PDB file of C-alpha atoms in Angstrom:
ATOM      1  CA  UNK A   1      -3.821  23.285  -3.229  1.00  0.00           C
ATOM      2  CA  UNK A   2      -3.439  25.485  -0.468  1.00  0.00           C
ATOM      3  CA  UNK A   3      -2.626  22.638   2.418  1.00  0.00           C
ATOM      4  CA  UNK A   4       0.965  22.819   0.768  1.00  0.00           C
ATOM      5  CA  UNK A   5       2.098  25.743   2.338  1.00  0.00           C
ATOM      6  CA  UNK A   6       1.602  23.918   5.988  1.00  0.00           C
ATOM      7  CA  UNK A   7       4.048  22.512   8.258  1.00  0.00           C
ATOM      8  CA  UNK A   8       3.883  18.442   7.878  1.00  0.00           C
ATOM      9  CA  UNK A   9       5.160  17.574  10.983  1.00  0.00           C
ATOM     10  CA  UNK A  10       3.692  14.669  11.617  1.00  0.00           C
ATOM     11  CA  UNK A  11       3.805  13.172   8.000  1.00  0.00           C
ATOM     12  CA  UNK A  12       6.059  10.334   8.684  1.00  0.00           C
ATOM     13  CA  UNK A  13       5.901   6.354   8.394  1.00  0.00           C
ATOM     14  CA  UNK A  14       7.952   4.117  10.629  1.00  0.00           C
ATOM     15  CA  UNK A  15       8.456   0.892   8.971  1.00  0.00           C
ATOM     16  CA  UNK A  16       9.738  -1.576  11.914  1.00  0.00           C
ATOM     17  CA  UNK A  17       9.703  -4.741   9.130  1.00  0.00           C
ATOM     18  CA  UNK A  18       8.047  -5.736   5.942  1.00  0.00           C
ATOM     19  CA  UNK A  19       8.233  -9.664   4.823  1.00  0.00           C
ATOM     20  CA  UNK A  20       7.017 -11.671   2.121  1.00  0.00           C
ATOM     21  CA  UNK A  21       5.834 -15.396   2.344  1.00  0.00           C
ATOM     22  CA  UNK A  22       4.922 -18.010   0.064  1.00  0.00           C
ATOM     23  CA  UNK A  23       2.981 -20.659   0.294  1.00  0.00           C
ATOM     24  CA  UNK A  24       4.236 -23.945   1.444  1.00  0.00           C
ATOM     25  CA  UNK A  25       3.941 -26.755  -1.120  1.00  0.00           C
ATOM     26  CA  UNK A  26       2.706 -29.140   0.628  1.00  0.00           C
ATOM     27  CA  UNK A  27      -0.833 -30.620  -0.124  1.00  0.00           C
ATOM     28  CA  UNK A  28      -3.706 -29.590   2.164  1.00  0.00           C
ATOM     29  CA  UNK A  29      -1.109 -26.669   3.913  1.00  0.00           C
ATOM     30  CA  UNK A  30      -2.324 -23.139   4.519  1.00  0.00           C
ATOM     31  CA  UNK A  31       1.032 -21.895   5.915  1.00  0.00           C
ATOM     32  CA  UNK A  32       3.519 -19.554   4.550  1.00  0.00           C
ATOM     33  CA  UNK A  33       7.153 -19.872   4.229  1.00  0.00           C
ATOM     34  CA  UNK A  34       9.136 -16.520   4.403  1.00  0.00           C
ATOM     35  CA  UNK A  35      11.408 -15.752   1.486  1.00  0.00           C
ATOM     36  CA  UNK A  36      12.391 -11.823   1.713  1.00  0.00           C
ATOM     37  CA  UNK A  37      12.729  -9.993   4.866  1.00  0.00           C
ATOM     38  CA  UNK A  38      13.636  -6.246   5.162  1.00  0.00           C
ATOM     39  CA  UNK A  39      14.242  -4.519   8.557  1.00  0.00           C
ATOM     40  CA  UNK A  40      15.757  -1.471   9.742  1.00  0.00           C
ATOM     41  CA  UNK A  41      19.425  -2.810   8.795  1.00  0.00           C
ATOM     42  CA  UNK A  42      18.750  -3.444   5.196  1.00  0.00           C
ATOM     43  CA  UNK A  43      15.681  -1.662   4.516  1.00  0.00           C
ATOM     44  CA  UNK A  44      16.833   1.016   2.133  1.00  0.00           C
ATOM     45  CA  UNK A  45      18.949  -1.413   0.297  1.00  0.00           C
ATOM     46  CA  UNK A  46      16.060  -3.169  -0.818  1.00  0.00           C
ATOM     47  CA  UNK A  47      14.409  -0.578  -3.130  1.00  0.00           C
ATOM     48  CA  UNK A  48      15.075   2.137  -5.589  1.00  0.00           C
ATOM     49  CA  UNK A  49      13.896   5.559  -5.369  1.00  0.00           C
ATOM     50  CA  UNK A  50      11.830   6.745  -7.574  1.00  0.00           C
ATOM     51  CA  UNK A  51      12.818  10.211  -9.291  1.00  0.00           C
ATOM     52  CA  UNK A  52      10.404  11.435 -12.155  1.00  0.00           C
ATOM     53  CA  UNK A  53       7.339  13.317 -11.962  1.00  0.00           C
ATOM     54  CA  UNK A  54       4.688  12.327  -9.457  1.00  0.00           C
ATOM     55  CA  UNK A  55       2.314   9.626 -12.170  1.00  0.00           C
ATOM     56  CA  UNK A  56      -0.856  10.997 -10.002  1.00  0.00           C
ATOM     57  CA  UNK A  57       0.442  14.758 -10.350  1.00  0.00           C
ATOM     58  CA  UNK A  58       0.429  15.670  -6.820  1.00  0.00           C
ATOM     59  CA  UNK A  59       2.617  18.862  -5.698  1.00  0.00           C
ATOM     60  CA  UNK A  60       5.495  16.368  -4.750  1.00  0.00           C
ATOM     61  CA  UNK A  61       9.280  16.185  -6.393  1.00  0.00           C
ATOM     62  CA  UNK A  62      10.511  12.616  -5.263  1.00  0.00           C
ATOM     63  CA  UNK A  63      14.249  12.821  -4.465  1.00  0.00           C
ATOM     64  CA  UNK A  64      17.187  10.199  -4.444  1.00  0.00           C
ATOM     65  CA  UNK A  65      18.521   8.218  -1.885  1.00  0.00           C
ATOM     66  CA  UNK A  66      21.346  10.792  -1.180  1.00  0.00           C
ATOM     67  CA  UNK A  67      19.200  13.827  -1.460  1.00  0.00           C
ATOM     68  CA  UNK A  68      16.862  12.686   1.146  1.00  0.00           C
ATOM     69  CA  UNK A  69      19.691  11.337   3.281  1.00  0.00           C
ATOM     70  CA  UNK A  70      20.922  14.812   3.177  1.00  0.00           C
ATOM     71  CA  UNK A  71      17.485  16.696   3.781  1.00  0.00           C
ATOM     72  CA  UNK A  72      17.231  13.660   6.330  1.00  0.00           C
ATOM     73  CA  UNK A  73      14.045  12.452   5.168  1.00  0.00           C
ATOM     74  CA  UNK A  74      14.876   9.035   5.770  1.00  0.00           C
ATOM     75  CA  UNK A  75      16.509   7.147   8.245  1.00  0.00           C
ATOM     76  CA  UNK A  76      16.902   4.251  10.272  1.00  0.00           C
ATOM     77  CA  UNK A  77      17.289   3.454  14.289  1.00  0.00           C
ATOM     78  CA  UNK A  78      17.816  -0.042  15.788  1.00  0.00           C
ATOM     79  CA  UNK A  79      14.203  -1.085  15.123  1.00  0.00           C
ATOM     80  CA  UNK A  80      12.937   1.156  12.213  1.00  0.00           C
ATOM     81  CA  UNK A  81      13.530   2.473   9.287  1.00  0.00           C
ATOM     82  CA  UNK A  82      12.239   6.196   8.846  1.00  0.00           C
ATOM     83  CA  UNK A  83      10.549   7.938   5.766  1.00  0.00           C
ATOM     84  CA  UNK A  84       8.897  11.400   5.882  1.00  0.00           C
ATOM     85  CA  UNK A  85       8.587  14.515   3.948  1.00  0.00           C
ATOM     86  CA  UNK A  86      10.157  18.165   4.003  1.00  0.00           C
ATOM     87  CA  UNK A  87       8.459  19.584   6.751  1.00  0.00           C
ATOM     88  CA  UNK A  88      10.062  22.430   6.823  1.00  0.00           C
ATOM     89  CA  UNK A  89      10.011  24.138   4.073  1.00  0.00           C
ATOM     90  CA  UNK A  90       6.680  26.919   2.888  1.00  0.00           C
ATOM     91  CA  UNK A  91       5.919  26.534  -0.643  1.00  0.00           C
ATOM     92  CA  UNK A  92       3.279  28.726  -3.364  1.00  0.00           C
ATOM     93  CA  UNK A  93       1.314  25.774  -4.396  1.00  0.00           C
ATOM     94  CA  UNK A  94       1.122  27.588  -7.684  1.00  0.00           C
ATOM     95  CA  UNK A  95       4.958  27.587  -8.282  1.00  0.00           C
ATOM     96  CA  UNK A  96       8.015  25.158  -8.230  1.00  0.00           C
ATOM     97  CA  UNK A  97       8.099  21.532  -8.779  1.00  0.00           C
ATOM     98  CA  UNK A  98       6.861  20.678  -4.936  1.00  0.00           C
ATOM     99  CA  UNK A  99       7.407  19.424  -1.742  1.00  0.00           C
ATOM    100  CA  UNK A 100      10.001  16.803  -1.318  1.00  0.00           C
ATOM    101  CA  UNK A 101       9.160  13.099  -0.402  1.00  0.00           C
ATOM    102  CA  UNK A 102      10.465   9.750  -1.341  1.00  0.00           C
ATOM    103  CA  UNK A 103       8.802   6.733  -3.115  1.00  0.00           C
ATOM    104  CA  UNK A 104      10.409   3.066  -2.801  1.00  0.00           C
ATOM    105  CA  UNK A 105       9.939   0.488  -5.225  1.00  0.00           C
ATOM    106  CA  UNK A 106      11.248  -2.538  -4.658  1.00  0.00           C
ATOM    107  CA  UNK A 107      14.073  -4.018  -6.818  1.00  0.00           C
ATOM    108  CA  UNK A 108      12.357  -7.539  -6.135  1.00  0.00           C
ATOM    109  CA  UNK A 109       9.103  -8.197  -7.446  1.00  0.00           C
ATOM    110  CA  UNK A 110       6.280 -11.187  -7.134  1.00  0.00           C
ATOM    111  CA  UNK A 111       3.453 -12.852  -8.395  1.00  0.00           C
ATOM    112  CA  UNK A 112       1.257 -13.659  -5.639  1.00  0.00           C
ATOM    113  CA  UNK A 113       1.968 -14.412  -1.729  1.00  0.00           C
ATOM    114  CA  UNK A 114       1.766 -13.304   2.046  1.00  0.00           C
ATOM    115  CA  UNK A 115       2.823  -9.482   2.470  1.00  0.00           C
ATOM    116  CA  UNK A 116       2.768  -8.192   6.530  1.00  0.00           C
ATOM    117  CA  UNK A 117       3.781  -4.746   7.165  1.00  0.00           C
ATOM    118  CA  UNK A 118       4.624  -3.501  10.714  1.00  0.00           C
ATOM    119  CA  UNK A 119       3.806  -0.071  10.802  1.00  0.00           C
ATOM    120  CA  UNK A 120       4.143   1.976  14.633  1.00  0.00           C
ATOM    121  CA  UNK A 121       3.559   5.207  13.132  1.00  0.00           C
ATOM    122  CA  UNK A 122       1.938   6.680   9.685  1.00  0.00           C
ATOM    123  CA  UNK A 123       1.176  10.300   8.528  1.00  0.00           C
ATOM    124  CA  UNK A 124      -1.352  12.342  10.648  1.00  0.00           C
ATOM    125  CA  UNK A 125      -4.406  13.543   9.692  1.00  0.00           C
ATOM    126  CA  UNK A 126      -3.113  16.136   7.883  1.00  0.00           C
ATOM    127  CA  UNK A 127      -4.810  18.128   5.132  1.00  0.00           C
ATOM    128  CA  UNK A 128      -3.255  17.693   1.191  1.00  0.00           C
ATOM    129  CA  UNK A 129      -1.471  14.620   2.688  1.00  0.00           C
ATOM    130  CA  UNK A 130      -1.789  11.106   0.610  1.00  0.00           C
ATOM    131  CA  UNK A 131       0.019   8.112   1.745  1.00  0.00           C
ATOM    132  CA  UNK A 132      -0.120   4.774   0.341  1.00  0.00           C
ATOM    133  CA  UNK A 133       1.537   1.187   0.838  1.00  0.00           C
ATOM    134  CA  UNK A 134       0.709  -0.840  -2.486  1.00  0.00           C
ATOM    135  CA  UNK A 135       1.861  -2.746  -5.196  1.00  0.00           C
ATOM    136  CA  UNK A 136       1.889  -2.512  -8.498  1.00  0.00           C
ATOM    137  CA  UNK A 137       3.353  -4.694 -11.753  1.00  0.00           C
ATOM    138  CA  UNK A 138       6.441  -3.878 -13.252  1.00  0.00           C
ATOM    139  CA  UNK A 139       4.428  -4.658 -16.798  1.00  0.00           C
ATOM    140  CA  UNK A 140       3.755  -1.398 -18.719  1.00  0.00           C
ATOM    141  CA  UNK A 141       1.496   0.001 -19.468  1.00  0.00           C
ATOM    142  CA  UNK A 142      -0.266   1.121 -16.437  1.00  0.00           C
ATOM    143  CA  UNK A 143      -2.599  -0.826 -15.345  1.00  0.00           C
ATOM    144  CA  UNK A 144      -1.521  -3.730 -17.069  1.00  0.00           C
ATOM    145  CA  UNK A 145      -0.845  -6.984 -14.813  1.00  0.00           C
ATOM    146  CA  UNK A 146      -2.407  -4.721 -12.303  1.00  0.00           C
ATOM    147  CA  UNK A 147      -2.206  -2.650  -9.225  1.00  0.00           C
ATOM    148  CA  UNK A 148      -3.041  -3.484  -5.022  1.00  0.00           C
ATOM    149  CA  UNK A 149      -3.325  -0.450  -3.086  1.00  0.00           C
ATOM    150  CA  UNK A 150      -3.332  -1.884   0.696  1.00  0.00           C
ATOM    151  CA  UNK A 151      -3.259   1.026   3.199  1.00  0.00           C
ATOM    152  CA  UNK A 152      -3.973   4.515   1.649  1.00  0.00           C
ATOM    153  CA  UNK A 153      -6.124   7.153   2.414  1.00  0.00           C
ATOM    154  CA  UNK A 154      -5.960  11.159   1.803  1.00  0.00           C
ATOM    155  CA  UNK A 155      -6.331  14.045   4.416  1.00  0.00           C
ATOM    156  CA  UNK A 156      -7.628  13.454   7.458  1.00  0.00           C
ATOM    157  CA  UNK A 157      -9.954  10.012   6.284  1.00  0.00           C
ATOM    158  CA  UNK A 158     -10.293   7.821   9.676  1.00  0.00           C
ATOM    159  CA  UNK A 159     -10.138   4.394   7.999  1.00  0.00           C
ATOM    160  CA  UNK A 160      -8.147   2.962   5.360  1.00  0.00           C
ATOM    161  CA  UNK A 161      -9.485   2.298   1.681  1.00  0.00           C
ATOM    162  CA  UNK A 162      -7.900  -0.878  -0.072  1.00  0.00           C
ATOM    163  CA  UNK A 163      -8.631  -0.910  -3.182  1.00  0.00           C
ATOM    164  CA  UNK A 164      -7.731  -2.627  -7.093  1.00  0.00           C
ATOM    165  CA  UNK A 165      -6.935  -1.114 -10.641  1.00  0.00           C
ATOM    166  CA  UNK A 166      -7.042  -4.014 -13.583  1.00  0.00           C
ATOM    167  CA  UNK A 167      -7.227  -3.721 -17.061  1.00  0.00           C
ATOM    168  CA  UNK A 168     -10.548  -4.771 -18.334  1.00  0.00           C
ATOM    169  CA  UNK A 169      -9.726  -3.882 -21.753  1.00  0.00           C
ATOM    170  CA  UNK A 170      -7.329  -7.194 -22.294  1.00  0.00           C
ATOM    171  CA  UNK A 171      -8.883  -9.780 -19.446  1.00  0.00           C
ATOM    172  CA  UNK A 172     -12.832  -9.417 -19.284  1.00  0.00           C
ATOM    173  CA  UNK A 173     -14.940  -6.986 -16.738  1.00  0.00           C
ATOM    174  CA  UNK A 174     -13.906  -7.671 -12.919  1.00  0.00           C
ATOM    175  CA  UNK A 175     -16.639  -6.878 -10.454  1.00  0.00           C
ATOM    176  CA  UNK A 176     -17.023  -7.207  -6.708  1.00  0.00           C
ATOM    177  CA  UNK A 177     -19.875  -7.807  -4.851  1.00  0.00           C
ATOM    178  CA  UNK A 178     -20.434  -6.453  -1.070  1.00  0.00           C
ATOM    179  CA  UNK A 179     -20.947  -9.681   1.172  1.00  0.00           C
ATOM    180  CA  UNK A 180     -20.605  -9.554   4.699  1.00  0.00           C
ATOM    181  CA  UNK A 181     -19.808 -13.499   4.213  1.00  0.00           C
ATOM    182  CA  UNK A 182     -16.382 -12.788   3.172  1.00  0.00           C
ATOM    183  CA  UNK A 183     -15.073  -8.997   4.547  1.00  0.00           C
ATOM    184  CA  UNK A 184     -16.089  -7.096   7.097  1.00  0.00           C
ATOM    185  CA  UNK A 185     -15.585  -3.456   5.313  1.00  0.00           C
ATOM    186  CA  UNK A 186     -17.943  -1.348   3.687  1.00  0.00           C
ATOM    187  CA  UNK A 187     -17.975  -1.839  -0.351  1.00  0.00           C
ATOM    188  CA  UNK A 188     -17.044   1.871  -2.198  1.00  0.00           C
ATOM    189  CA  UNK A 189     -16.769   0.922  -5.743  1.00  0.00           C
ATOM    190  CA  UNK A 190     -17.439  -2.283  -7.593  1.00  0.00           C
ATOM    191  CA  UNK A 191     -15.964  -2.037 -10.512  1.00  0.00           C
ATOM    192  CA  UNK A 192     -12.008  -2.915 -10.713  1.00  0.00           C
ATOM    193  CA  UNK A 193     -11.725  -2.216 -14.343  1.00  0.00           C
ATOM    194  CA  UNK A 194      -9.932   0.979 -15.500  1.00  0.00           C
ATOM    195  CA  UNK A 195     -11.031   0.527 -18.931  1.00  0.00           C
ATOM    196  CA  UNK A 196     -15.012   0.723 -18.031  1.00  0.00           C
ATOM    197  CA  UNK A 197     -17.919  -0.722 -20.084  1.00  0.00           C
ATOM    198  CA  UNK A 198     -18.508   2.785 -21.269  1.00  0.00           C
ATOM    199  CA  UNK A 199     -16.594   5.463 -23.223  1.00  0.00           C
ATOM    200  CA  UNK A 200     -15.268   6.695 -19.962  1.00  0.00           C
ATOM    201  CA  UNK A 201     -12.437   5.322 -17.426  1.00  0.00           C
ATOM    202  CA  UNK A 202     -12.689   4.147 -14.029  1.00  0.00           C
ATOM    203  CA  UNK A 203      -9.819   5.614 -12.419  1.00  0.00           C
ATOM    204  CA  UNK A 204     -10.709   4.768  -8.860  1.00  0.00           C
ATOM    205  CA  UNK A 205     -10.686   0.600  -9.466  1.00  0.00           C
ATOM    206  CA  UNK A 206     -12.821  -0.924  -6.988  1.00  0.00           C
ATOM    207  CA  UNK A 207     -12.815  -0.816  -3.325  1.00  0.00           C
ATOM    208  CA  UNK A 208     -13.631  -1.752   0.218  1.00  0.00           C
ATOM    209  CA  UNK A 209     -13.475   0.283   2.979  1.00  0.00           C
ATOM    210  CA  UNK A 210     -12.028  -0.363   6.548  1.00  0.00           C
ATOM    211  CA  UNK A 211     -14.869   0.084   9.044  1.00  0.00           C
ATOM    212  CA  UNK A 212     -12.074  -0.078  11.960  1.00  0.00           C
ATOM    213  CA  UNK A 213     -12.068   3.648  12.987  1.00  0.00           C
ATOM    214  CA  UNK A 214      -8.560   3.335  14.115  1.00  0.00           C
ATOM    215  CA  UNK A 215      -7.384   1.864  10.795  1.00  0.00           C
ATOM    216  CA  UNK A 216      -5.398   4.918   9.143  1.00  0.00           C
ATOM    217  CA  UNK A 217      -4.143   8.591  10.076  1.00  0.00           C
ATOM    218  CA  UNK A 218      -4.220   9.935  13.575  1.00  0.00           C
ATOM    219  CA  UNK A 219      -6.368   7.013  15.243  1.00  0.00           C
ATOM    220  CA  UNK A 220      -3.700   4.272  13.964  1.00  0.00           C
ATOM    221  CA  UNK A 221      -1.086   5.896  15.358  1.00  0.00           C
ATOM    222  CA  UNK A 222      -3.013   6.675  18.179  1.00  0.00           C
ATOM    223  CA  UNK A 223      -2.648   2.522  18.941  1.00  0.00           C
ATOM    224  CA  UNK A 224       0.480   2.214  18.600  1.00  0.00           C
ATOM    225  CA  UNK A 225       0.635   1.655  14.952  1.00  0.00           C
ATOM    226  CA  UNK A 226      -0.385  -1.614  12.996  1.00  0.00           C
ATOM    227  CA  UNK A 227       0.602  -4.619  11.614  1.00  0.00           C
ATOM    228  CA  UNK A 228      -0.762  -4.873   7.355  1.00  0.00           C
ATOM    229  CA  UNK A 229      -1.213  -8.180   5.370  1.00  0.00           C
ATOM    230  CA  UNK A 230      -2.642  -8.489   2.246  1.00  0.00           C
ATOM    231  CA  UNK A 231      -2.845 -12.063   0.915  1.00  0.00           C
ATOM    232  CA  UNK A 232      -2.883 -12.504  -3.004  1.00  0.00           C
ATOM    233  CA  UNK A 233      -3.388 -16.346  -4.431  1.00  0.00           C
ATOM    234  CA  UNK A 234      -5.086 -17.107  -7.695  1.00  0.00           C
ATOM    235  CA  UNK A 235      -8.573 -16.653  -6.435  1.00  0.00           C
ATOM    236  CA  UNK A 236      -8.547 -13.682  -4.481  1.00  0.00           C
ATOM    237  CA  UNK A 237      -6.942 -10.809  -2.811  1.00  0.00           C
ATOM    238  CA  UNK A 238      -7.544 -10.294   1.383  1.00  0.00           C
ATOM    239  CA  UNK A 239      -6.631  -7.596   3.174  1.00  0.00           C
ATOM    240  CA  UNK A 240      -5.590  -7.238   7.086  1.00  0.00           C
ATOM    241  CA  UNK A 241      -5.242  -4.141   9.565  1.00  0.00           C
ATOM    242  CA  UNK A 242      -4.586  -5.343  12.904  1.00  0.00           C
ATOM    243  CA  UNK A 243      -3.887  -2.661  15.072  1.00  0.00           C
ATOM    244  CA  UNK A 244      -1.185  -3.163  17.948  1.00  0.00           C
ATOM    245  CA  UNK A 245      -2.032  -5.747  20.457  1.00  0.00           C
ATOM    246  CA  UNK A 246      -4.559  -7.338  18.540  1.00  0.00           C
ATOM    247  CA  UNK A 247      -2.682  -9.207  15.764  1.00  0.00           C
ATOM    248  CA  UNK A 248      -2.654 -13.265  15.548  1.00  0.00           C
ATOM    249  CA  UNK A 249       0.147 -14.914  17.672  1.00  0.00           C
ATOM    250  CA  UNK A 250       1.171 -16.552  14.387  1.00  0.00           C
ATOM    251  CA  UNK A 251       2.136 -12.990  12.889  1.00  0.00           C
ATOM    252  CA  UNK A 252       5.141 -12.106  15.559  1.00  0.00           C
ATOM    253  CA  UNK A 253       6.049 -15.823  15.275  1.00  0.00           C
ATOM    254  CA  UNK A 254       6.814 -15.470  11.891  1.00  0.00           C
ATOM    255  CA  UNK A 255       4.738 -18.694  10.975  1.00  0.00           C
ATOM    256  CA  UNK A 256       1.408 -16.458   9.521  1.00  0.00           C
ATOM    257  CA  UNK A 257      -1.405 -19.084   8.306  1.00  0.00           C
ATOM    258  CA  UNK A 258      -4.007 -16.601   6.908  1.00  0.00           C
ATOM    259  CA  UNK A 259      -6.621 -19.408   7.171  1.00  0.00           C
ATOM    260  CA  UNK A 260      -7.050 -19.189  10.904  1.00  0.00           C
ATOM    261  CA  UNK A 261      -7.404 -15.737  11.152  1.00  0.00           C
ATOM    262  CA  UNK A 262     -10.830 -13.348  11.766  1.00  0.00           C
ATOM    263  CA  UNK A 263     -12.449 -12.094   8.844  1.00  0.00           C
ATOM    264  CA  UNK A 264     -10.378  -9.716   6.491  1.00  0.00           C
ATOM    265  CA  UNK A 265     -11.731  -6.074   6.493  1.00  0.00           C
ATOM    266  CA  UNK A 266     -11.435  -6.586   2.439  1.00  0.00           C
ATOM    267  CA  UNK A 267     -11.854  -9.594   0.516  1.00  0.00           C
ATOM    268  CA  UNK A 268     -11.815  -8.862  -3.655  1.00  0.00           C
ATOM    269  CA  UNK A 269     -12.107 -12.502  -5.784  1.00  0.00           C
ATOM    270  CA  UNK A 270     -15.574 -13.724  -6.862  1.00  0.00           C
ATOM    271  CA  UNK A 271     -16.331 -15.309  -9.751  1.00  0.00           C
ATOM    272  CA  UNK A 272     -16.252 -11.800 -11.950  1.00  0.00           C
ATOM    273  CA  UNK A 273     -13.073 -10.949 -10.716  1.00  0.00           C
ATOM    274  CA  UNK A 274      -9.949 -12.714 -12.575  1.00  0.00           C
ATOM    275  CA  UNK A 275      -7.031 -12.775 -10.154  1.00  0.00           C
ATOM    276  CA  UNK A 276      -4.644 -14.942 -11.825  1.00  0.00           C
ATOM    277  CA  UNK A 277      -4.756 -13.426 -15.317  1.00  0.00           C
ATOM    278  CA  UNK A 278      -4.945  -9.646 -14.267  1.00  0.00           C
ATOM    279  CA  UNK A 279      -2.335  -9.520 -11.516  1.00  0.00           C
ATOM    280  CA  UNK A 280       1.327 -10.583 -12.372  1.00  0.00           C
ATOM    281  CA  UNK A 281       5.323  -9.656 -10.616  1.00  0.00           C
ATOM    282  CA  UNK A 282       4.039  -7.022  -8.517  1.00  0.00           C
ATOM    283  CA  UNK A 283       6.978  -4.247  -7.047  1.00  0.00           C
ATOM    284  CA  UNK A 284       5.752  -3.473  -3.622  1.00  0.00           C
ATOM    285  CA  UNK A 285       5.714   0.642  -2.940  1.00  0.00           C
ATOM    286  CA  UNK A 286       5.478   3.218  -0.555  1.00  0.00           C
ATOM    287  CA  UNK A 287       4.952   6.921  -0.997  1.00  0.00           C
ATOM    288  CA  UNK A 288       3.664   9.833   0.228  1.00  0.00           C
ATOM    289  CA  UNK A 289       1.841  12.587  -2.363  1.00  0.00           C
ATOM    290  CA  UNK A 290       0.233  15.698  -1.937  1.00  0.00           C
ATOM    291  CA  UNK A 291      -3.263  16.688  -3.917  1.00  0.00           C
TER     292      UNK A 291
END
């Protein structure tokens, strides 16, 4: 892993706000009502941090909320909250427990709903550098009740690969098909199952990726950043990357009706794929590895 001995200067994430909605009651409605907010004021206050060893073994020690105040990895200004990475700091890749970051979980968790993310700046293109925004359930074992992984890519990838980890094993074989119909991304992997149909695992879950060339590293931030949705009812999960300037009026307006916006970049539901039983009270996360 030699990337870890580089300067990360530009592996940061602004977060200007994150919400959740739910959908409105009322018959025949495709709105969303929101129920959680978090901005740069209360941000922090809304998640733990994370402290044991990195579950995808990445050269990364995850610190505490004081530790990283102190290093100051995180932060907040009037309209963002800030979380990066010691940048600083030249490490042996072959020694030590890592280079610092954070990960958030959030003390709230859900089962289904509207998630938008407002992100003006991500990590670069840098080599060794793995950033994700996703959820996963607070239901043990791994991947029990499931995991979402919205915006994530490694190195310097262009676009951003959404993608899902279920557990075949208890609910039944969940496969994807690629149709243009529904999604405008590329299919990667159809198989969301980490328990496969063969003696081996599927560790990568099934995904879809975003043919937007803009749509992670160093051409998002290069407009201005992006606002994320992903959309998770019984039936299906949709995913969203609009980049600055571009997102639906009904998105700043805090009234977000899913139903009258383009095509999602990834769409995972289908007859093969069983939402509602496979996906339950979902923490929403963010973290930055290194592989």
């Amino acid at each position: 892993m030699p990337s870890s001995s580089l300067f990360l200067r530009s592996s940061t994430t602004l977060v200007s706000a994150l919400s959740v909605f739910f959908s409105l009651v009322s018959a025949g409605s495709s709105s969303y009502s929101n129920v959680q907010s978090y901005n740069a004021q209360n941000f922090f206050d809304g998640f733990d941090f994370f402290t044991d060893s990195d579950p995808t073994h990445g050269f990364v020690q995850y610190v505490s909320r004081d530790t990283a105040n102190n290093l100051g990895i995180i932060g907040t200004d009037p309209n963002s909250a800030y979380m990066g990475v010691d940048s600083s700091s030249i490490l042996d890749p072959t020694k030590g427990p890592g280079r610092a970051s954070v990960r958030l979980q959030s003390k709230n968790s859900w089962t289904k709903g509207l998630f938008v993310l407002d992100v003006p700046h991500m990590p670069a293109s840098v080599c060794g550098t793995w950033p994700a925004f996703w959820t996963l359930s607070t239901l043990t074992p791994w991947p029990n009740y499931g995991e979402i992984d919205i915006l994530e890519g490694v190195s310097n990838h262009p676009q951003n690969l959404a993608s899902l980890h279920d557990n075949g094993a208890t609910t039944g074989v969940s496969t994807i098909s690629g149709d243009a119909r529904t999604f405008s991304g590329l299919l990667q992997t159809s198989d969301c199952n980490y328990h496969s149909t063969s003696s081996s695992t599927n560790p990568t879950g099934c995904g879809i990726l975003d043919q937007n060339p803009n749509s992670f590293g160093d051409g998002f931030n290069s407009q201005g950043g992006a606002y994320v949705a992903m959309e998770w009812t019984d039936d299906q999960i949709n995913v969203w990357l609009f980049n600055h300037g571009t997102e639906p009026s009904d998105i700043t307006s805090a009234s977000p009706d899913p139903s009258q916006w383009p095509k999602p970049s990834q769409s995972f539901g289908g007859p093969d794929v069983n939402i509602k039983d496979n996906f339950k009270q979902h923490q929403i996360i963010f973290d930055t590895t290194f592989w």
